[in-house]
mmCIF file of C-alpha atoms in Angstrom:
data_model
loop_
_atom_site.group_PDB
_atom_site.id
_atom_site.type_symbol
_atom_site.label_atom_id
_atom_site.label_comp_id
_atom_site.label_asym_id
_atom_site.label_seq_id
_atom_site.Cartn_x
_atom_site.Cartn_y
_atom_site.Cartn_z
ATOM 1 C CA MET K 12 60.815 112.199 114.454
ATOM 2 C CA MET K 13 59.483 113.636 111.232
ATOM 3 C CA ALA K 14 60.277 111.564 108.137
ATOM 4 C CA ILE K 15 62.551 113.069 105.504
ATOM 5 C CA PHE K 16 59.722 113.421 102.987
ATOM 6 C CA GLU K 17 57.600 115.474 105.388
ATOM 7 C CA ARG K 18 60.544 117.679 106.360
ATOM 8 C CA MET K 19 61.437 118.321 102.715
ATOM 9 C CA LYS K 20 57.820 119.074 101.841
ATOM 10 C CA GLU K 21 57.469 121.436 104.814
ATOM 11 C CA ARG K 22 60.660 123.336 104.017
ATOM 12 C CA LEU K 23 59.881 123.592 100.303
ATOM 13 C CA SER K 24 56.275 124.660 100.849
ATOM 14 C CA THR K 25 57.288 128.292 100.871
ATOM 15 C CA THR K 26 58.449 128.032 97.240
ATOM 16 C CA GLY K 27 54.942 127.027 96.144
ATOM 17 C CA VAL K 28 56.338 124.380 93.774
ATOM 18 C CA TYR K 29 55.559 121.254 95.806
ATOM 19 C CA ARG K 30 51.855 121.865 96.446
ATOM 20 C CA ASP K 31 49.368 119.144 97.328
ATOM 21 C CA ASP K 32 47.782 119.504 93.882
ATOM 22 C CA ALA K 33 51.102 118.612 92.134
ATOM 23 C CA PRO K 34 51.323 114.809 92.641
ATOM 24 C CA VAL K 35 54.119 114.246 90.102
ATOM 25 C CA LEU K 36 56.352 116.681 91.952
ATOM 26 C CA SER K 37 55.506 114.866 95.193
ATOM 27 C CA TRP K 38 56.674 111.629 93.590
ATOM 28 C CA GLU K 39 59.969 113.338 92.768
ATOM 29 C CA LEU K 40 60.269 114.464 96.375
ATOM 30 C CA LYS K 41 59.441 110.930 97.597
ATOM 31 C CA ALA K 42 62.199 109.501 95.370
ATOM 32 C CA TYR K 43 64.719 111.955 96.843
ATOM 33 C CA ALA K 44 63.500 111.231 100.366
ATOM 34 C CA SER K 45 63.730 107.483 99.846
ATOM 35 C CA GLU K 46 67.363 107.700 98.723
ATOM 36 C CA LEU K 47 68.270 110.110 101.506
ATOM 37 C CA GLU K 48 66.771 107.696 104.061
ATOM 38 C CA ARG K 49 68.808 104.861 102.546
ATOM 39 C CA LEU K 50 71.965 106.984 102.713
ATOM 40 C CA TYR K 51 71.269 107.945 106.339
ATOM 41 C CA SER K 52 70.781 104.274 107.158
ATOM 42 C CA GLU K 53 74.075 103.351 105.502
ATOM 43 C CA LEU K 54 75.843 106.206 107.283
ATOM 44 C CA GLY K 55 74.458 104.932 110.586
ATOM 45 C CA ASP K 56 75.819 101.462 109.802
ATOM 46 C CA MET K 57 79.160 102.950 108.793
ATOM 47 C CA PHE K 58 79.500 104.900 112.031
ATOM 48 C CA ARG K 59 78.507 101.845 114.086
ATOM 49 C CA GLU K 60 81.023 99.623 112.249
ATOM 50 C CA ARG K 61 83.833 102.185 112.586
ATOM 51 C CA PHE K 62 84.406 101.503 116.286
ATOM 52 C CA ILE K 63 85.322 98.081 117.663
ATOM 53 C CA THR K 64 83.071 98.472 120.698
ATOM 54 C CA THR K 65 79.970 98.950 118.508
ATOM 55 C CA ALA K 66 80.926 97.042 115.338
ATOM 56 C CA GLU K 67 78.882 93.938 114.584
ATOM 57 C CA ASP K 68 79.958 92.701 111.173
ATOM 58 C CA ILE K 69 82.028 94.302 108.432
ATOM 59 C CA GLY K 70 83.864 96.622 110.829
ATOM 60 C CA LEU K 71 85.112 93.674 112.871
ATOM 61 C CA SER K 72 86.135 91.823 109.705
ATOM 62 C CA GLU K 73 88.130 94.813 108.450
ATOM 63 C CA TYR K 74 89.966 95.226 111.758
ATOM 64 C CA GLU K 75 90.654 91.475 111.864
ATOM 65 C CA ARG K 76 92.138 91.590 108.348
ATOM 66 C CA ILE K 77 94.682 94.123 109.604
ATOM 67 C CA PHE K 78 95.945 91.661 112.202
ATOM 68 C CA GLY K 79 95.315 88.296 110.555
ATOM 69 C CA PRO K 80 92.408 86.017 109.792
ATOM 70 C CA VAL K 81 88.762 87.005 110.012
ATOM 71 C CA ARG K 82 87.168 85.095 112.903
ATOM 72 C CA GLU K 83 83.563 84.792 111.742
ATOM 73 C CA GLU K 84 83.146 81.549 113.702
ATOM 74 C CA GLU K 85 83.550 83.495 116.967
ATOM 75 C CA SER K 86 80.812 85.509 118.656
ATOM 76 C CA VAL K 87 80.739 89.282 118.168
ATOM 77 C CA GLU K 88 81.701 89.784 121.822
ATOM 78 C CA GLU K 89 84.708 87.452 121.541
ATOM 79 C CA ARG K 90 85.868 89.114 118.310
ATOM 80 C CA ARG K 91 85.678 92.523 119.990
ATOM 81 C CA ARG K 92 87.539 91.242 123.054
ATOM 82 C CA LEU K 93 90.395 89.807 120.963
ATOM 83 C CA LEU K 94 90.710 92.949 118.845
ATOM 84 C CA LEU K 95 90.728 95.223 121.873
ATOM 85 C CA LEU K 96 93.409 93.078 123.514
ATOM 86 C CA ARG K 97 95.521 93.305 120.381
ATOM 87 C CA LEU K 98 95.061 97.055 119.967
ATOM 88 C CA ASN K 99 95.952 97.682 123.607
ATOM 89 C CA LEU K 100 99.385 96.076 123.400
ATOM 90 C CA GLY K 101 101.948 98.737 124.157
ATOM 91 C CA ASN K 102 105.648 99.336 124.561
ATOM 92 C CA ASN K 103 105.471 98.273 128.212
ATOM 93 C CA ASP K 104 103.981 94.877 127.395
ATOM 94 C CA PHE K 105 107.296 93.054 127.074
ATOM 95 C CA THR K 106 106.729 91.325 130.391
ATOM 96 C CA VAL K 107 105.299 87.872 130.986
ATOM 97 C CA ASP K 108 101.869 89.397 131.658
ATOM 98 C CA GLY K 109 102.104 91.475 128.486
ATOM 99 C CA PHE K 110 103.206 88.413 126.546
ATOM 100 C CA LYS K 111 100.206 86.477 127.892
ATOM 101 C CA LYS K 112 97.922 89.349 126.870
ATOM 102 C CA ALA K 113 99.342 89.145 123.339
ATOM 103 C CA LEU K 114 98.893 85.364 123.187
ATOM 104 C CA ASP K 115 95.319 85.789 124.413
ATOM 105 C CA SER K 116 94.695 88.327 121.650
ATOM 106 C CA PHE K 117 95.606 85.649 119.076
ATOM 107 C CA GLY K 118 92.912 83.402 120.529
ATOM 108 C CA LEU K 119 95.581 80.888 121.566
ATOM 109 C CA SER K 120 94.969 78.306 124.306
ATOM 110 C CA TYR K 121 98.383 77.655 125.838
ATOM 111 C CA THR K 122 100.636 76.931 128.778
ATOM 112 C CA ILE K 123 103.884 78.809 129.380
ATOM 113 C CA SER K 124 107.036 77.424 130.953
ATOM 114 C CA GLU K 125 109.620 80.041 131.913
ATOM 115 C CA PHE K 126 113.302 79.458 132.487
ATOM 116 C CA PRO K 127 114.613 82.928 133.442
ATOM 117 C CA MET K 128 118.062 81.705 134.500
ATOM 118 C CA ILE K 129 118.792 80.609 130.922
ATOM 119 C CA GLY K 130 116.590 83.203 129.187
ATOM 120 C CA ARG K 131 114.223 80.648 127.701
ATOM 121 C CA MET K 132 110.458 80.400 127.387
ATOM 122 C CA ASN K 133 108.367 77.535 126.037
ATOM 123 C CA VAL K 134 104.766 77.938 124.960
ATOM 124 C CA ILE K 135 102.699 74.829 124.277
ATOM 125 C CA ALA K 136 99.399 75.215 122.455
ATOM 126 C CA THR K 137 96.747 73.234 124.297
ATOM 127 C CA ALA K 138 94.165 73.136 121.504
ATOM 128 C CA ASP K 139 94.206 71.949 117.917
ATOM 129 C CA TYR K 140 94.891 74.499 115.189
ATOM 130 C CA SER K 141 94.946 74.104 111.429
ATOM 131 C CA ALA K 142 98.268 74.416 109.593
ATOM 132 C CA ALA K 143 97.254 77.897 108.418
ATOM 133 C CA GLU K 144 96.348 78.976 111.965
ATOM 134 C CA GLN K 145 99.645 77.582 113.279
ATOM 135 C CA ALA K 146 101.636 79.471 110.638
ATOM 136 C CA TRP K 147 99.796 82.702 111.422
ATOM 137 C CA ILE K 148 100.228 82.290 115.191
ATOM 138 C CA LYS K 149 103.958 81.493 114.808
ATOM 139 C CA ASN K 150 104.429 84.570 112.633
ATOM 140 C CA GLU K 151 102.573 86.859 115.060
ATOM 141 C CA VAL K 152 104.324 85.456 118.130
ATOM 142 C CA SER K 153 107.735 85.938 116.488
ATOM 143 C CA LYS K 154 106.903 89.657 116.191
ATOM 144 C CA ILE K 155 106.330 90.115 119.924
ATOM 145 C CA VAL K 156 108.928 87.899 121.603
ATOM 146 C CA PRO K 157 111.747 90.025 123.030
ATOM 147 C CA ALA K 158 115.014 89.430 121.157
ATOM 148 C CA HIS K 159 116.930 88.372 124.285
ATOM 149 C CA ILE K 160 114.563 85.439 125.009
ATOM 150 C CA GLU K 161 115.150 82.037 123.466
ATOM 151 C CA PHE K 162 111.678 80.953 122.556
ATOM 152 C CA ARG K 163 109.894 77.765 121.493
ATOM 153 C CA LEU K 164 106.266 77.509 120.377
ATOM 154 C CA SER K 165 104.916 73.987 120.124
ATOM 155 C CA PHE K 166 101.560 72.829 118.794
ATOM 156 C CA ASN K 167 101.818 69.299 120.146
ATOM 157 C CA THR K 168 98.517 68.397 121.729
ATOM 158 C CA MET K 169 99.314 64.745 122.454
ATOM 159 C CA THR K 170 98.613 63.485 125.951
ATOM 160 C CA TRP K 171 100.961 61.179 127.841
ATOM 161 C CA GLU K 172 98.519 58.339 127.198
ATOM 162 C CA GLN K 173 98.776 58.960 123.442
ATOM 163 C CA TRP K 174 102.581 58.978 123.648
ATOM 164 C CA ASP K 175 102.509 55.721 125.596
ATOM 165 C CA ALA K 176 100.108 54.196 123.053
ATOM 166 C CA LEU K 177 102.764 54.676 120.349
ATOM 167 C CA ASN K 178 104.680 51.941 122.150
ATOM 168 C CA LYS K 179 108.045 53.364 121.083
ATOM 169 C CA THR K 180 111.306 53.494 122.963
ATOM 170 C CA PHE K 181 113.748 56.360 122.743
ATOM 171 C CA SER K 182 115.765 54.283 120.276
ATOM 172 C CA ASP K 183 112.663 53.914 118.099
ATOM 173 C CA PHE K 184 112.157 57.674 118.065
ATOM 174 C CA ASP K 185 115.866 58.138 117.361
ATOM 175 C CA SER K 186 115.709 55.729 114.417
ATOM 176 C CA ASP K 187 112.891 57.830 112.880
ATOM 177 C CA ASP K 188 115.642 60.413 112.236
ATOM 178 C CA SER K 189 113.382 63.215 113.471
ATOM 179 C CA THR K 190 114.588 66.493 114.907
ATOM 180 C CA TRP K 191 113.540 67.526 118.406
ATOM 181 C CA GLU K 192 111.294 70.124 116.807
ATOM 182 C CA GLN K 193 109.554 67.465 114.705
ATOM 183 C CA ILE K 194 109.081 65.281 117.776
ATOM 184 C CA ASP K 195 107.793 68.242 119.799
ATOM 185 C CA ASP K 196 105.306 69.166 117.071
ATOM 186 C CA ARG K 197 103.952 65.655 116.630
ATOM 187 C CA THR K 198 100.173 65.428 116.922
ATOM 188 C CA ALA K 199 97.916 62.498 117.704
ATOM 189 C CA ASP K 200 96.607 62.265 114.126
ATOM 190 C CA ALA K 201 100.202 62.091 112.786
ATOM 191 C CA SER K 202 101.126 59.126 114.990
#
């Protein structure tokens, strides 16, 4: 492919202004060509970053800001996967599979317990999340849970061994004057 400078010089040769014996005018043409090449490069980056499937950096960050936190700690492929999951949620995704797809799009590791006879669903996060991540996930999940479902999202990642290590009876837990929600959300580092 012919460089911009050569193309400009070739096309302007018919005017007789940019001759080989006019070096200062060639410098002017080189300055224009250099900036046009920079602009073409930036346009190429812009077009690449515009689409999730080709974005590598700033495009992914901008899409992520629309839906929540920027996930720079994730790989480009994982960021694309999560964004595409989120963008592909539709009106027909108010099923358990659609709900799982939405939870996956948040990057949540979880288990779901369904109780269809009483219209209840419990989701337990199975990985540790910061307080900010928990708040964001709770907010996003509250937007997608169908109104007729009683729903509980818990970020308790304690194992049964950790609960047993607390060496507390039910009366001990009761005397802490904690709500069920506070007990459910207890983490190992808060023991």
